[in-house]
């Protein structure tokens, strides 16, 4: 029998400053330090809505861009 996954916090349209979406981290030159989000964001903007993962800012690591050609 499969083990149920733990429930994580869910925020609607706003979230604590210590969390960020992957897109926000990318804009800051960072990437999530974990593969699984620590919380979820339900967003609703006009006719757009969806769910995305939120990651700890404190665990984020620098993005390693592809090496420059020689």
C-alpha positions in Angstrom: 0.0 0.0 0.0 1.3 3.4 -1.0 2.3 5.8 1.8 0.4 9.0 1.7 2.5 12.1 1.0 2.6 14.7 3.7 0.4 17.8 3.2 2.2 21.0 2.6 1.0 24.6 3.3 -1.1 26.2 0.5 -1.4 30.0 0.1 -3.8 32.0 -2.1 -2.5 35.0 -4.1 0.1 35.9 -1.4 2.9 34.1 0.5 5.5 34.8 3.1 8.7 36.7 2.1 10.9 33.7 3.0 9.4 31.8 0.1 9.6 32.3 -3.7 8.5 30.7 -6.9 11.1 29.1 -9.2 10.6 32.0 -11.7 11.3 34.6 -9.0 14.5 32.7 -8.0 15.6 32.4 -11.6 15.1 36.2 -12.0 17.6 36.6 -9.1 20.1 34.3 -10.6 19.2 31.5 -8.2 17.5 28.1 -8.4 15.6 26.1 -5.7 17.9 24.2 -3.4 15.4 21.3 -3.3 13.5 19.4 -5.9 10.2 19.4 -4.0 8.4 22.7 -3.1 7.8 23.4 0.6 4.4 25.1 -0.1 2.0 25.7 -3.0 0.6 29.0 -4.3 -2.9 29.2 -5.7 -2.9 32.3 -7.9 -5.8 34.1 -9.5 -5.1 37.1 -11.8 -7.9 38.3 -14.0 -8.7 35.4 -16.4 -5.5 33.5 -15.4 -5.3 31.1 -12.5 -3.2 28.1 -11.5 -1.0 26.5 -8.9 2.8 26.7 -8.6 5.4 25.5 -6.1 7.1 27.7 -3.5 10.6 27.2 -2.4 12.7 28.4 0.6 14.7 31.5 -0.3 17.3 30.5 2.3 17.9 27.1 0.6 18.3 28.6 -2.9 21.6 28.1 -4.7 23.3 30.0 -7.5 22.4 28.9 -11.0 25.1 27.3 -13.0 24.8 28.6 -16.5 26.3 26.7 -19.4 30.0 27.3 -19.8 31.1 29.9 -22.3 32.7 28.6 -25.5 36.5 28.8 -25.8 
